[in-house]
Structures are given as structure tokens and as C-alpha cells.
Amino acid sequence: MATADFGLVGLAVMGENLVLNVESRGFTCAVYNRTTSKVDDFINGRGKDKKFVGCHSIEDLCKSLKKPRKVMLMVKAGDVVDKFIEQLLPHVEEGDIIIDGGNSHFPDSNRRTKALAEKGILFVGAGVSGGEEGALLGPSIMPGGNSKAWESVKPIFQAICAKVEDGEPCCEWVGDEGAGHFVKMVHNGIEYGDMQLICEAYQLLKDVLGMSVPEMSEVFSKWNTGVLDSFLIKITADILSKKDDLGSDEYLVDKILDTAGQKGTGKWTAQVALDTGMPVTLIGEAVFSRCLSALKDDRVAASKQLTGPTPSFSGDRQSFINDVMNALFCAKVVSYAQGFILMRAAAEEFKWTLNYGGIALMWRGGCIIRSAFLKNIKDAFVKNHDLPCLLLDEFFKTKINDMQPGWRRVVAAAAMNGVPVPAMSTALAFYDGYRCERLPANLLQAQRDYFGAHTFERLDKPRGEHFHCNWTGRGGDTASSTYNA
């Protein structure tokens, strides 16, 4: 008998917590896991005496669901999603909804939306952010796919998602096909950038000022009460206050190996930026910083051979701390600005209609990059949906104008002290490049024309007219066609 409002496949950390969230909002849920013993453990454990239907097969799961069936997959991205969709297809019918809540690559969601629509099945690719706690208490949810599914899944998604101060849900329809997973990918890319920036601030305080771990914890706690108020700043303060669990009196952060892992979403963001020709430099540097951290043995060997300055500081410590805060804020704004530039380019390429203010709202609560200044980002796009770059909004323009002297001092001090700040410095380079009326690309284009007859445009002629110069007097009049790869 069909009694369940919502079905979930995949009882790992995110799936288990998410379905507990759904049940807590008054919905009866059917659950299935490939290892069926996990279903029994869940029903007799965290799901005991709650409105759950434990299922030992995909067929049983589908039979237990009211129509239109709503089945959410919380499984590993890639082929696993396709295999579960294949298993579901014999047991669903026209109008039923399959939701992929994992970290899938958006081209896969583009493909699945189209393929399932041909069978009459509605596909939703929903980005879910917030980790274990967010899944349980209220994540940010970014759904896209087949818009016909939205009215059916909206009551559930908006019931379980995070809410901001005025009660607005951190979940709204993003757009067609893979738009939801694209926005989640950009969210994760910005998350990479935010984390790298925070790590650079930590290293500056540690290596240049020689601050102790508890002193740094206090600094991050204080920053969390001001313009940097955010989830990642808060947890950084918490992390820096944690003593080693193994009995020593040292802080745990000092015991952790300095090699970072990654699951691919930051890399995807950087790859799409290259594909669309968008200068998303900060996220790219954050990805490469993780790659560099993984070369631990090489770095240890190089540290014994390569020379550089020994960090030292002789100025006003509090002024430098304030400068680091300003550098962190300014670079963070650049990271978000680049992310929204990328989303705008994707919307144009894939013919999506994206609500940038709504996306900022979805990120204000529940997700990993939630922060106070996302309200200012939302306000910026509400005032001007066609804002070409966040840096041009009056609020952010004023803030960066006031804070950039500290940002510049920090990047200079890092270089003079041999402390790597790839994200902070590339953010500053982007800012200076973006505000530069004339870049040296005229020389670059001349070089391309010199060796490859790639042609150039002229300042004194209309855009779109291309010219070739016989630079050496030995070349002919034939020029290469103009194109951008």
C-alpha cells in the first residue's frame, strides 16, 4: 500500500540526516540502501518509532510511494546515479520524479533531464549544501532540472531547508536542466576560495606575527562579529581552540598533516571557467594550492635546498591584524564576484534564466559559505539584476575602496616575508586588472600577429575589423582566421 510521501535511496551520512529532516517536517518517508542491513539498522536506530517505511528493494520503495512518486538519490556522483536511475525506471511511471541530491557534474544533469523527459519522467538535479548538520537541521538546496517537478517537490524542499531571519527559505527553483548542480558547483568553488583565503590569513598571523594558536582563535572569533561573520570563520575559531584528543597538551591543528584533499567540484569550476573564457582566477589558485599541498615529500626536500626570506615583523601588530582582516574581506568579495561572472556566462551559453539575488539568498543560510555579507550580495542584484560585476555595486565598491590599502600592504608583506598568499594576491591582480582601462594585451596581440599572422583590431577603427602587419617585410598578405578556442 502506498503510504509514503517521499523516497530516499542512500543512507550514508547526508542521506540519513536529510531523510530524518524530511520526516521531522511531517512527511512519511520510504528508505532504501544497497546494503539492506543499513535499512534495518536505521529503522531500529535513529528512525525508530518515526514515520519511516524500510524497503529492501527498489521495487518495494516505489510501491510504497504515493503518486506522483518522489525519489531522491543521495549516492556517489557519476555512474552510480545512472545505475540507480536504470533500476528505478521499471517501477516508476509518467509524471513521477527522480531527484539527484549528490554532487553531480552539471552536464550529467543536463543529459539526465533530457533523457528522462523522453520517458515522461521528471528529473531534478538538486545541489544540497550544509554538511551533516545542515542536512539534519536545514540545508541550502539548489534545485534545477525539469520545471514541471517544482510544484511537487517545493513543499518538501522549502519545509526542510534553512530559513533566514525573515523566514525566507534558502531554496528556490534555480533553472532548467543542470542549472541547480551548476550553481552548487560554483558554490563549492567559492567554498574552495574562502577556505584558501582563511588558510592564508592563518599562515600570515602564525608565521609573520608569530601568534599562538589560542591567540589566533581569539582573532577569528572577533572577526566573526564583524564584516567577516560567516560559518567558515566561526568554525576556524572553533578548530583553533581544540586541544589534541590523544592526550598531549598541544592543539590539534598543529598535529594535522598539511596535505589537503578534494572531491572535484572546485576543479570543475576552474575547468568551466576556462571553457567559457571567464577569469575565475581565485578559485583556480585555491584548487592549485590543494594540489601543491599534496606534494608534501617534494616540499620537504625543497625546503632544505631553496632559499628565501625568514619571516619577521617589527611594526604595529594590531594594525597588521586589521590589514589581514581587510585583505581577507576584499579577496572574498572578488571570489564571489568571479563566481557570479561565471554563472552569468553559463546562463548565456545554456539559455538559463538565473535569479542572482535568489541564489545569494539560498546561500545565506544552511550552506558552507553562508555569511552575513550575502545579504549585501542579494541586495546588489535586487537593485540591478544586470549588474555585470559585484565589484561595481555601491556597497562593495565603497568597502573595497576603504579596505584596499590594508589588502595591498598584506600582499606586499607576504611577498617580502616569503609567505605564499596565492588567493589573496591573485584576487588583487584581478581587481587591478578589472579596473585597468588599458591592459598590455595590445603587445600580446602584436606578438601573435608577428609569429602567427593572427591579426589584431585597432583603436582607431570599428570593433570587428581585423588587420595584419607584415612585421618583417618578408611575410605575405595571408592572415590567419580570427577565432577564440
C-alpha atoms as one frame of an Amber mdcrd trajectory, in Angstrom:
protein
   0.000   0.000   0.000   1.332   3.437  -0.954   1.724   5.407   2.279   4.976
   7.359   1.874   5.255  10.955   0.657   8.959  10.808  -0.148  11.501   8.138
  -1.000  15.244   8.166  -0.418  17.967   5.917  -1.794  21.305   6.019   0.033
  21.571   6.001   3.818  25.081   7.395   4.153  25.749  10.489   6.280  23.953
  13.040   4.080  21.071  10.771   3.096  20.343   9.590   6.615  20.332  13.086
   8.068  18.326  14.553   5.218  15.559  11.962   5.460  15.373  12.490   9.249
  14.858  16.168   8.456  12.089  15.365   5.947  10.306  13.059   8.438  10.547
  15.679  11.191   8.505  18.072   8.991   5.532  15.709   8.966   6.243  13.616
   5.865   6.229   9.813   5.792   9.419   8.556   4.159  10.406   5.322   2.464
  14.108   4.451   2.617  16.329   2.034   0.727  20.056   1.304   0.764  22.001
  -1.081  -1.468  23.381  -2.735   1.695  19.986  -3.593   3.111  21.295  -4.187
   6.636  21.742  -0.406   6.807  17.990  -0.036   6.287  17.271  -2.312   9.252
  19.875  -0.578  11.408  18.336   2.796  10.589  14.725   1.728  11.158  15.691
   0.195  14.518  18.056   3.032  15.417  17.706   6.724  14.583  14.455   6.061
  12.711  12.788   4.018  15.458   9.146   4.905  16.180   9.169   7.521  13.403
   7.224   7.696  10.126   9.582   5.561   8.042   8.985   2.634   5.715  12.053
   0.409   5.446  12.462  -1.157   1.999  14.775  -3.989   0.919  14.358  -3.418
  -2.832  13.848  -0.603  -5.306  10.541  -2.195  -6.267   9.301  -2.116  -2.657
  10.408   1.510  -2.347   8.419   2.553  -5.423   5.346   0.560  -4.369   5.306
   2.359  -1.018   5.226   5.862  -2.570   2.157   7.965  -3.285   1.842   9.331
  -6.820   3.484  11.250  -8.276   6.364   9.328  -6.745   9.248  11.445  -5.467
  12.512   9.500  -5.109  15.711  11.234  -4.062  19.108   9.659  -4.743  21.807
  10.506  -2.211  24.561   8.383  -3.722  28.030   8.876  -5.163  28.083  11.064
  -8.270  28.800   9.555 -11.671  27.879   6.116 -12.968  26.275   5.126  -9.658
  23.496   7.685 -10.227  22.817   6.341 -13.724  22.709   2.756 -12.453  20.138
   3.612  -9.784  18.054   5.526 -12.328  18.078   2.390 -14.521  16.886   0.335
 -11.535  14.093   2.826 -10.814  12.749   3.106 -14.365  10.812  -0.218 -14.453
   8.964   0.775 -11.280   8.053   4.427 -11.976   5.611   5.914 -14.450   4.867
   9.090 -16.336   4.843  12.133 -14.071   6.971  10.552 -11.332  10.015  12.490
 -10.122  13.612  11.328  -9.693  15.842  13.690  -7.723  19.637  13.561  -7.661
  20.823  15.265  -4.481  24.509  14.395  -4.822  27.422  16.476  -6.090  26.853
  15.574  -9.725  28.564  17.388 -12.582  26.032  19.661 -14.299  26.496  18.153
 -17.820  25.259  14.855 -16.357  22.156  16.625 -15.064  21.642  18.246 -18.479
  21.740  14.786 -20.039  19.531  13.102 -17.432  16.851  15.797 -17.606  16.514
  15.329 -21.368  16.732  11.524 -21.361  14.148  11.076 -18.595  11.794  13.663
 -20.114  11.618  11.458 -23.216  10.254   8.687 -20.962   7.788  11.023 -19.237
   9.827  11.075 -16.004  10.638  14.407 -14.350  14.250  14.797 -13.258  15.523
  17.233 -10.634  19.228  17.860 -10.066  19.385  19.433  -6.623  22.567  20.781
  -5.101  22.484  20.303  -1.324  24.933  22.162   0.918  25.445  22.257   4.640
  27.173  19.025   5.517  25.855  16.573   8.091  24.411  19.196  10.433  22.846
  21.171   7.605  21.180  18.071   6.160  19.595  17.349   9.537  18.634  20.856
  10.644  18.236  22.770   7.395  20.492  22.812   4.332  20.663  25.173   1.401
  19.003  23.420  -1.540  19.568  24.468  -5.176  17.114  22.563  -7.422  17.112
  22.606 -11.206  16.033  20.246 -13.974  12.516  19.726 -15.286  10.478  22.693
 -14.053   7.272  20.631 -14.125   8.550  18.868 -10.991   8.910  22.010  -8.887
   5.337  22.301  -7.602   5.502  18.725  -6.301   8.890  18.927  -4.575   8.625
  22.560  -3.433   6.570  21.873  -0.253   9.119  19.302   0.933  12.263  21.184
  -0.043  11.105  24.505   1.380   9.975  22.786   4.587  13.357  21.155   5.250
  15.738  23.884   4.069  17.374  26.572   6.171  15.491  29.828   6.740  16.935
  33.330   7.018  15.940  35.923   9.605  12.664  36.904   7.935  11.673  33.271
   7.399  12.503  33.139   3.694  13.556  29.610   2.673  17.078  29.000   1.377
  15.653  27.058  -1.526  14.099  28.274  -4.766  13.919  26.914  -8.289  17.240
  27.710  -9.985  16.625  26.872 -13.637  16.374  24.239 -16.337  18.411  21.074
 -16.792  21.749  21.212 -14.915  21.325  24.751 -13.556  20.890  23.579  -9.958
  24.026  21.476  -9.994  25.900  24.243 -11.829  25.063  26.739  -9.077  26.056
  24.162  -6.450  29.352  23.640  -8.311  30.041  27.388  -8.222  29.087  27.419
  -4.528  31.687  24.731  -3.911  34.254  26.624  -5.982  33.695  29.723  -3.864
  33.963  27.473  -0.815  37.422  26.387  -2.040  38.370  30.057  -2.389  37.013
  31.032   1.036  38.865  28.192   2.749  42.145  29.002   0.999  41.842  32.695
   1.928  41.237  31.794   5.562  44.256  29.470   5.500  46.405  32.285   4.109
  45.219  34.636   6.869  46.056  31.917   9.420  49.558  31.475   7.985  50.200
  35.227   7.990  49.208  35.505  11.643  51.236  32.421  12.538  54.409  32.963
  10.510  54.698  36.745  10.230  53.352  37.749  13.655  54.315  34.521  15.419
  50.896  34.264  17.086  49.992  31.262  19.196  47.068  29.014  18.282  44.781
  30.343  21.061  45.664  33.932  20.097  44.619  33.187  16.529  41.410  31.574
  17.752  40.579  34.826  19.548  41.270  36.850  16.394  38.959  34.689  14.267
  36.278  34.828  16.970  36.463  38.621  16.924  36.371  38.714  13.118  33.205
  36.630  13.238  31.403  39.501  14.981  32.074  41.960  12.148  32.088  42.082
   8.348  33.599  38.587   8.136  30.733  36.993  10.091  30.359  33.571   8.444
  30.186  29.841   9.054  33.769  29.209   7.896  35.237  31.959  10.105  33.265
  30.597  13.075  34.431  27.018  12.625  38.017  28.220  12.137  37.873  29.831
  15.576  36.452  26.573  16.972  39.123  24.468  15.256  41.920  26.648  16.637
  40.599  26.237  20.182  40.572  22.416  20.075  43.217  20.535  22.074  44.623
  17.220  20.853  42.344  14.302  21.785  45.284  11.908  22.104  46.384  13.211
  25.459  49.027  15.827  24.639  48.580  19.434  25.725  49.072  20.660  22.173
  46.439  21.977  19.814  45.016  19.513  17.311  45.524  21.772  14.295  49.298
  21.538  14.795  49.087  17.735  14.621  47.275  17.569  11.273  49.302  16.750
   8.152  49.377  19.709   5.752  48.041  17.918   2.669  44.528  18.837   1.505
  42.073  16.579  -0.278  39.405  17.484  -2.825  36.388  15.836  -4.442  36.424
  17.630  -7.778  33.831  20.416  -7.641  36.467  23.143  -7.351  38.346  21.612
 -10.277  35.114  21.522 -12.319  34.548  25.221 -11.583  38.031  26.099 -12.804
  37.593  23.939 -15.910  34.260  25.559 -16.803  35.854  28.972 -16.272  38.489
  28.070 -18.865  35.854  26.649 -21.226  33.775  29.839 -21.061  36.792  32.183
 -21.033  35.902  33.684 -17.667  38.783  34.860 -15.391  37.821  32.903 -12.263
  41.388  33.151 -11.028  40.903  32.859  -7.273  39.099  29.519  -7.369  41.750
  28.241  -9.771  44.504  29.237  -7.348  42.618  27.585  -4.482  42.485  24.318
  -6.435  46.175  24.521  -7.338  47.043  25.305  -3.706  45.475  21.999  -2.688
  47.459  20.282  -5.445  50.670  21.905  -4.177  49.896  20.846  -0.611  49.687
  17.240  -1.817  53.352  17.382  -2.901  54.404  17.030   0.734  57.555  14.941
   0.214  58.733  17.220  -2.585  58.148  20.297  -0.443  60.046  18.837   2.496
  63.008  18.094   0.218  62.827  21.521  -1.461  62.706  23.309   1.902  66.251
  22.069   2.542  67.588  23.439  -0.762  65.638  26.535  -1.797  66.237  29.829
  -0.013  64.004  32.781   0.780  63.434  35.385   3.477  62.807  34.391   7.074
  59.507  35.949   8.209  59.860  38.759  10.729  57.757  41.682  11.901  58.630
  44.944  13.592  55.538  47.132  13.102  52.255  47.552  14.952  50.764  44.080
  15.453  47.134  45.174  15.758  47.389  47.263  12.610  48.696  44.228  10.718
  45.876  42.051  12.101  43.400  44.656  10.841  45.141  44.679   7.464  44.841
  40.885   7.228  41.123  41.152   8.026  40.705  43.766   5.286  42.673  41.660
   2.799  40.544  38.635   3.639  37.315  40.592   3.140  38.373  42.220  -0.147
  39.663  38.971  -1.634  36.488  37.193  -0.512  34.394  39.765  -2.404  36.490
  39.126  -5.525  35.872  35.377  -5.165  32.095  35.876  -5.106  32.296  38.420
  -7.924  34.124  35.903 -10.101  31.600  33.186  -9.207  28.671  35.345 -10.313
  30.511  36.330 -13.517  30.842  32.615 -14.274  27.152  31.963 -13.579  26.197
  34.825 -15.907  28.361  33.345 -18.687  26.813  29.889 -18.172  23.282  31.317
 -18.205  24.018  32.915 -21.566  25.608  29.771 -23.007  22.984  27.286 -21.793
  19.988  29.653 -22.114  19.195  29.510 -18.401  17.328  32.261 -16.574  19.149
  32.609 -13.263  17.961  34.770 -10.378  21.257  36.008  -8.916  19.629  37.692
  -5.922  17.722  34.481  -5.233  20.936  32.465  -5.430  22.586  34.776  -2.888
  19.540  34.300  -0.651  19.825  30.499  -0.962  23.420  30.766   0.215  22.604
  32.947   3.230  21.635  30.004   5.415  22.381  26.314   5.757  25.297  26.123
   3.338  29.041  26.083   3.942  29.685  29.566   2.510  26.852  31.226   4.425
  27.913  34.648   5.606  26.457  37.987   6.657  27.504  39.808   3.513  25.429
  37.537   1.269  22.544  39.845   2.199  24.513  42.666   0.577  25.045  40.495
  -2.500  21.319  39.754  -2.661  20.547  43.471  -2.325  23.035  44.300  -5.092
  21.303  42.013  -7.610  17.818  43.018  -6.474  18.768  46.636  -7.243  20.315
  45.673 -10.575  19.738  42.180 -11.967  22.037  43.008 -14.879  24.947  44.094
 -12.671  27.964  42.926 -14.720  30.261  42.535 -11.705  29.680  42.637  -7.961
  32.661  44.975  -7.571  30.597  47.719  -9.240  27.848  47.662  -6.595  27.986
  50.762  -4.418  28.249  48.861  -1.118  31.166  46.686  -2.223  32.821  49.497
  -4.172  32.867  51.632  -1.019  34.078  48.793   1.203  36.953  47.857  -1.087
  37.918  51.487  -1.557  38.226  51.814   2.233  39.950  48.460   2.807  42.279
  48.073  -0.157  45.284  49.869   1.414  45.446  47.100   4.025  44.968  44.459
   1.336  47.908  45.847  -0.621  50.105  46.066   2.482  49.370  42.440   3.341
  50.175  41.122  -0.146  53.406  43.162  -0.161  54.343  41.995   3.346  53.671
  38.382   2.367  55.993  38.676  -0.637  58.740  40.338   1.407  58.460  37.662
   4.102  58.291  34.709   1.727  54.807  33.663   2.865  52.662  32.322  -0.013
  49.278  34.019  -0.412  48.208  32.855  -3.886  44.496  33.548  -3.413  44.863
  36.986  -1.820  47.413  38.077  -4.422  45.510  36.765  -7.455  42.384  38.496
  -6.155  44.297  41.775  -6.019  45.674  41.192  -9.523  42.140  40.587 -10.803
  40.867  43.731  -9.095  43.649  45.844 -10.576  43.200  44.240 -13.982  39.429
  44.752 -13.944  39.758  48.439 -13.093  42.516  48.977 -15.691  41.242  50.823
 -18.771  44.121  49.593 -20.892  45.960  46.301 -20.363  49.165  45.226 -22.186
  47.205  42.795 -24.362  47.875  45.103 -27.306  51.509  43.952 -27.201  50.416
  40.348 -26.780  48.188  40.580 -29.839  51.032  42.146 -31.807  53.250  39.204
 -30.827  50.571  36.762 -32.005  50.294  38.578 -35.303  54.101  38.725 -35.704
  54.693  34.973 -35.399  51.320  33.581 -36.498  49.544  36.246 -38.569  46.659
  36.072 -36.082  45.612  39.683 -36.857  44.592  42.467 -34.488  41.940  45.141
 -34.062  42.830  48.850 -33.985  41.801  51.560 -31.522  41.153  53.948 -34.421
  38.907  51.551 -36.351  35.494  49.973 -35.581  35.428  46.813 -33.445  35.258
  43.685 -35.553  37.660  44.880 -38.240  40.876  42.836 -38.224  44.276  43.816
 -39.575  47.571  42.076 -40.260  51.003  43.686 -40.386  53.927  42.332 -42.421
  56.266  42.950 -39.450  59.487  41.709 -41.047  58.872  42.701 -44.656  59.408
  39.075 -45.587  55.892  37.814 -44.975  52.984  37.785 -47.372  49.482  39.217
 -47.139  47.830  35.994 -45.963  46.490  36.168 -42.400  45.150  33.502 -40.085
  41.412  33.402 -39.446  40.287  35.027 -36.199  38.800  32.750 -33.570  38.948
  32.064 -29.846  39.419  28.480 -28.731
